[in-house]
mmCIF file of N, CA and C in Angstrom:
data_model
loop_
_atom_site.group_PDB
_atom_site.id
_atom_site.type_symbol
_atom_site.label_atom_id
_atom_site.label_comp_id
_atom_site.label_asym_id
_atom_site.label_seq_id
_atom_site.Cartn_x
_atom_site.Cartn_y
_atom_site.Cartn_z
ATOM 1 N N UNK Q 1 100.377 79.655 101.105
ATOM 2 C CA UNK Q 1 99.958 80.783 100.339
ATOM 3 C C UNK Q 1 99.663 80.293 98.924
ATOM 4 N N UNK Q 2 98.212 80.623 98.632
ATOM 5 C CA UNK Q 2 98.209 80.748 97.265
ATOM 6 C C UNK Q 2 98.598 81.735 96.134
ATOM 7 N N UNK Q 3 99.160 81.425 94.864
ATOM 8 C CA UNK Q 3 99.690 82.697 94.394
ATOM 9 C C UNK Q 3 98.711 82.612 92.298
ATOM 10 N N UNK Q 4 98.138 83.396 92.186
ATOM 11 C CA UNK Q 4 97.707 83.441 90.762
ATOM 12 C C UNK Q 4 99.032 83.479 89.649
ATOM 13 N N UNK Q 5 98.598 82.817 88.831
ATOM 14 C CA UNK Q 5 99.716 83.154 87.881
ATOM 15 C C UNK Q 5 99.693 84.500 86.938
ATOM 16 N N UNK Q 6 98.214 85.028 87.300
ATOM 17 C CA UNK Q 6 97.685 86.145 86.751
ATOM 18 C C UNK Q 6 98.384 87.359 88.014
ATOM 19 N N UNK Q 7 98.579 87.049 88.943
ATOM 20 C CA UNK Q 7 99.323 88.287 89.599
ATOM 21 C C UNK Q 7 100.738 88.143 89.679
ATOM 22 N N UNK Q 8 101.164 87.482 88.630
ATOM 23 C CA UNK Q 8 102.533 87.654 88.118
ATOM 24 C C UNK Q 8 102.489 87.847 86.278
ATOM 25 N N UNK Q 9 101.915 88.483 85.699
ATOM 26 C CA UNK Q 9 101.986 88.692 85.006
ATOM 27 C C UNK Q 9 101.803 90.235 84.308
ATOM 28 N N UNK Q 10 103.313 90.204 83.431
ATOM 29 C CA UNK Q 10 103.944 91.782 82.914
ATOM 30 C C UNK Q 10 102.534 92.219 82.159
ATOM 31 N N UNK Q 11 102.010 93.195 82.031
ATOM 32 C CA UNK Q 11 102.043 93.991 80.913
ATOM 33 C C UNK Q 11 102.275 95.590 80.089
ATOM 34 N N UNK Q 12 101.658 95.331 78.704
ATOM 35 C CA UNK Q 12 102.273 96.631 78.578
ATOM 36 C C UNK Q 12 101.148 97.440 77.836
ATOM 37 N N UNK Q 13 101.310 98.436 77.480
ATOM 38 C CA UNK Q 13 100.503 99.137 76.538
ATOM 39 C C UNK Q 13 100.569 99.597 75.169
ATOM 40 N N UNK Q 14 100.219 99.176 74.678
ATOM 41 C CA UNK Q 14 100.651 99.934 73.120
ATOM 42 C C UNK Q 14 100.415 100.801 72.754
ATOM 43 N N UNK Q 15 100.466 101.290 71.827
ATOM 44 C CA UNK Q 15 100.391 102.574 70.888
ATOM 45 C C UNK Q 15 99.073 103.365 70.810
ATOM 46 N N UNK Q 16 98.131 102.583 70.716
ATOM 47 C CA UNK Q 16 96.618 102.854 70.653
ATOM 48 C C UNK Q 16 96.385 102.831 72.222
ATOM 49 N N UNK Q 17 96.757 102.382 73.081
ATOM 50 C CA UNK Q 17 95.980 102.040 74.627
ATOM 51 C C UNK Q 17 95.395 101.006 75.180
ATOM 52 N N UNK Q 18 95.488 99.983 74.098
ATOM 53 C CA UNK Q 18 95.666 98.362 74.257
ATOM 54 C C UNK Q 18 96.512 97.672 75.213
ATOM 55 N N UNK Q 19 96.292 97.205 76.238
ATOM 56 C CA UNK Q 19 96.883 96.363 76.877
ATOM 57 C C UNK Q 19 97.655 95.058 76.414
ATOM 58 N N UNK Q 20 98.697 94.425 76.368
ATOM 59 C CA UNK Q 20 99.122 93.444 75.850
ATOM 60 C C UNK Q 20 100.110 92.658 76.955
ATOM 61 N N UNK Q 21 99.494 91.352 77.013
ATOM 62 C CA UNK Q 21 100.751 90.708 78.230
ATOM 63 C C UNK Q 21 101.900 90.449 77.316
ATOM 64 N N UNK Q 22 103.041 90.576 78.504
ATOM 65 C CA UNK Q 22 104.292 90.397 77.833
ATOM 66 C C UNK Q 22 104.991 89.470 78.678
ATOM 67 N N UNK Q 23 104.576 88.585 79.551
ATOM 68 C CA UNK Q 23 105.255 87.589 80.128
ATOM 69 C C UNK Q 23 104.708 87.293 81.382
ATOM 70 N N UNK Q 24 105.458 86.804 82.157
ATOM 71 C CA UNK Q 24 105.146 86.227 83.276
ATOM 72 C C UNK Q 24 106.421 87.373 83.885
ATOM 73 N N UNK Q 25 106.383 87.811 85.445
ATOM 74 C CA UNK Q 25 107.306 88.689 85.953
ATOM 75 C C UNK Q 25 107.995 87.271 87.099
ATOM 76 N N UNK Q 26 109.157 87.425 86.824
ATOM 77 C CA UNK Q 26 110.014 85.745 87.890
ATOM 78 C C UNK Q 26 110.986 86.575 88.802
ATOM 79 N N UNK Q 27 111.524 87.791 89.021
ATOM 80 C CA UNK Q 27 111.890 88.635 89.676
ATOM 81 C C UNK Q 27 111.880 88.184 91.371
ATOM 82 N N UNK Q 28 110.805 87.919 91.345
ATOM 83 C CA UNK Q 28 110.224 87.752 92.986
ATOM 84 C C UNK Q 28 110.658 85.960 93.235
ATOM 85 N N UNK Q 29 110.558 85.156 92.456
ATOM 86 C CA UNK Q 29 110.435 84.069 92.713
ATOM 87 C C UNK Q 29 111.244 83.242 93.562
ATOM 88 N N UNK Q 30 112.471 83.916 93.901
ATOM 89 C CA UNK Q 30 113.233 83.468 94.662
ATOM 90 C C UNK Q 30 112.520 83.222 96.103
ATOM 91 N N UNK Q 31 111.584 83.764 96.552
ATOM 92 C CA UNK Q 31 110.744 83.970 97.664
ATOM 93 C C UNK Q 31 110.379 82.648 97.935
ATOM 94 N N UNK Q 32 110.116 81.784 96.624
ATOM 95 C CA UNK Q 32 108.981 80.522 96.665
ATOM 96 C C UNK Q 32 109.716 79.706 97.235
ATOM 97 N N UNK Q 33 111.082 80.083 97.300
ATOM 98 C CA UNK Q 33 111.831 78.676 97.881
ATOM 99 C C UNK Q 33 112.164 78.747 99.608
ATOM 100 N N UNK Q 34 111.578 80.094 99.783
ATOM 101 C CA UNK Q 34 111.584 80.475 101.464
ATOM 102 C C UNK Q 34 110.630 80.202 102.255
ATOM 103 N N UNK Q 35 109.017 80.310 101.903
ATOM 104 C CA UNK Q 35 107.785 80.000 101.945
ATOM 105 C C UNK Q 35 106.946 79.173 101.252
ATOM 106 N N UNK Q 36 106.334 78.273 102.117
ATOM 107 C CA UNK Q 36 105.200 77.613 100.971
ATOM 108 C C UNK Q 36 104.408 78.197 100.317
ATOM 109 N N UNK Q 37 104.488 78.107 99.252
ATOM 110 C CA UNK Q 37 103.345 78.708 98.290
ATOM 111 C C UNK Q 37 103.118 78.081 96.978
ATOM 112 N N UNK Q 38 101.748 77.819 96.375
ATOM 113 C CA UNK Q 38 101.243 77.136 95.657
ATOM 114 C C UNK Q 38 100.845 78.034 94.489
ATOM 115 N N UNK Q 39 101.024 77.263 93.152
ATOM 116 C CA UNK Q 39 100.803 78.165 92.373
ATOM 117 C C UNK Q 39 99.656 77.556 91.657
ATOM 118 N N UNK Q 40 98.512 79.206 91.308
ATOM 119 C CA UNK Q 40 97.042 78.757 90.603
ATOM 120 C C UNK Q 40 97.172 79.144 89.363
ATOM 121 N N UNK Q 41 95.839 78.289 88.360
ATOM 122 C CA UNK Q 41 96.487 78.508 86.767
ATOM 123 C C UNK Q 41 95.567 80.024 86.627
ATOM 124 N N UNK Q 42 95.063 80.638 87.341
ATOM 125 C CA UNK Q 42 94.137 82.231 87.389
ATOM 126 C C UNK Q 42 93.395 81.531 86.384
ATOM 127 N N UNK Q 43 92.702 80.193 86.032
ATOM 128 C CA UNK Q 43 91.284 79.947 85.408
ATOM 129 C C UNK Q 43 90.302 80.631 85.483
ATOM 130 N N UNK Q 44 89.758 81.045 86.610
ATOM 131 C CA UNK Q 44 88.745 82.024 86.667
ATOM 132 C C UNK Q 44 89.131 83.337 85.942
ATOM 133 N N UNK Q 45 90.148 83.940 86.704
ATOM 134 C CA UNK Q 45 90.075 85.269 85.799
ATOM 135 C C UNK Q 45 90.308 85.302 84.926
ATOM 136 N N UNK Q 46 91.077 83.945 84.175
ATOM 137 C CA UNK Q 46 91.207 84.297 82.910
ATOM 138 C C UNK Q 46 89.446 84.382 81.591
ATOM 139 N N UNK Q 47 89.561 83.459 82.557
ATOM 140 C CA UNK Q 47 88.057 83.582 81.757
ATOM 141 C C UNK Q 47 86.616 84.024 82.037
ATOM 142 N N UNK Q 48 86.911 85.015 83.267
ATOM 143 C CA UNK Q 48 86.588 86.184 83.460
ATOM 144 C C UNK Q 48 86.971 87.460 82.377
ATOM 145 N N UNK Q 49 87.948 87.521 82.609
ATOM 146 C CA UNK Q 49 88.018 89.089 82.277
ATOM 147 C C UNK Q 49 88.795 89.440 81.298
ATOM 148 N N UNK Q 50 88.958 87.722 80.465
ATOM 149 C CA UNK Q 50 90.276 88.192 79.152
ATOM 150 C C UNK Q 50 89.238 87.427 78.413
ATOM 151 N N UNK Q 51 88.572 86.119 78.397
ATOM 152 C CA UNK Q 51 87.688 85.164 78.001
ATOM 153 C C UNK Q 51 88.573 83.953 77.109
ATOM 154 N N UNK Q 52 89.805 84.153 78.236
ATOM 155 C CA UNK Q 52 90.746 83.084 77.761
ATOM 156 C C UNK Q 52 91.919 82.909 78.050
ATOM 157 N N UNK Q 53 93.112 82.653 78.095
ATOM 158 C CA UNK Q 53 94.313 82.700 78.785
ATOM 159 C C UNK Q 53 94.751 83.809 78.284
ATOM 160 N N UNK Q 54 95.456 84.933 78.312
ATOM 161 C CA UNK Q 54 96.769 85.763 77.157
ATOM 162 C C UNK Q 54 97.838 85.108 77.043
ATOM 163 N N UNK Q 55 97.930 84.151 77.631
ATOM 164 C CA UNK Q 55 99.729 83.235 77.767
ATOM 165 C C UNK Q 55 99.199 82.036 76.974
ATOM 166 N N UNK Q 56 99.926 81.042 76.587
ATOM 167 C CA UNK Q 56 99.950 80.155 76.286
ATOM 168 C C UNK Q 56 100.531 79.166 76.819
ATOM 169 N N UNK Q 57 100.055 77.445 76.943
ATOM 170 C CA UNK Q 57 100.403 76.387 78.121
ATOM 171 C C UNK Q 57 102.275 76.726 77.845
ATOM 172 N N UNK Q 58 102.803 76.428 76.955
ATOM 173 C CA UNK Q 58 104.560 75.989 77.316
ATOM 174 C C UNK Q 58 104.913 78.155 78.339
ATOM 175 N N UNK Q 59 103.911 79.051 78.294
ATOM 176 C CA UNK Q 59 104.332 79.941 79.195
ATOM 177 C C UNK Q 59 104.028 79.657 80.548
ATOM 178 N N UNK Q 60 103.081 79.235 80.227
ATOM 179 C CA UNK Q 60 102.489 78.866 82.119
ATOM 180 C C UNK Q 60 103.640 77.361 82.433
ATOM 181 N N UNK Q 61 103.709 76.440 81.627
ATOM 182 C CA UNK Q 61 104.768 75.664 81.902
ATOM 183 C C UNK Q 61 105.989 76.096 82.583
ATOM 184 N N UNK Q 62 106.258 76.886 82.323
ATOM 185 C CA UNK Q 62 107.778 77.652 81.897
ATOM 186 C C UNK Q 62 107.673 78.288 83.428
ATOM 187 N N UNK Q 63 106.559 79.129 83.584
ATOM 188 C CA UNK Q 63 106.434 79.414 84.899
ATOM 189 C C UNK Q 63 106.065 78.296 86.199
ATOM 190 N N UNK Q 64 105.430 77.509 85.870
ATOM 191 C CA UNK Q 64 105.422 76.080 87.129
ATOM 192 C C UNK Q 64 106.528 75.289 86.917
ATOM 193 N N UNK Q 65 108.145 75.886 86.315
ATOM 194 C CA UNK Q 65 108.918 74.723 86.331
ATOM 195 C C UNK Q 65 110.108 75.942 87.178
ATOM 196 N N UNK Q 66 109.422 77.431 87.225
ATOM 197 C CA UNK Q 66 110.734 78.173 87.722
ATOM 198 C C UNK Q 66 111.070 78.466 88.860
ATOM 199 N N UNK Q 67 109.887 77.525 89.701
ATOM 200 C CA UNK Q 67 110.494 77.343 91.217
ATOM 201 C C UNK Q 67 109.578 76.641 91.931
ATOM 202 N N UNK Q 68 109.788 76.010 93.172
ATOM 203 C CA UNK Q 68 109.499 75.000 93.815
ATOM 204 C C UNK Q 68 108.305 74.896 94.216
ATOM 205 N N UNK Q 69 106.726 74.962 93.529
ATOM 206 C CA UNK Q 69 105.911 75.204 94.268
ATOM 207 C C UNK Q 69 105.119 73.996 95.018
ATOM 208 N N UNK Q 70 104.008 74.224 95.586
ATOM 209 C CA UNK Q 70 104.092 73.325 96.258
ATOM 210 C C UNK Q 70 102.792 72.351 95.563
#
């Protein structure tokens, strides 16, 4: 299984109706160590539909070090 790092990611809304990411969601991740699954950096969508990451590398780090992928 492939998994986006973009379909693990929180967000929220602000005040005005702005969207804002607020993390990566790790809740589920315990899963990764039951099933193979590979994790993608969501390159495309990010630069699709944000025209750039909203996270920054030591977040996406942080998330490819919090469980076993493949």
């Amino acid at each position: 299984m492939l998994i986006s790092a973009n379909a693990l990611s929180r967000w929220r809304t602000d005040i005005i109706g702005l969207r804002q990411w607020t993390g990566f969601e790790n809740r589920w991740l315990h899963l990764v160590r039951q099933h193979p699954v590979a994790l993608d950096s969501a390159g495309f969508v990010a630069a699709s539909r944000y025209n750039g990451f909203p996270w920054d590398v030591d977040d996406y780090l942080d998330l490819a070090a919090s469980a076993p992928w493949l």
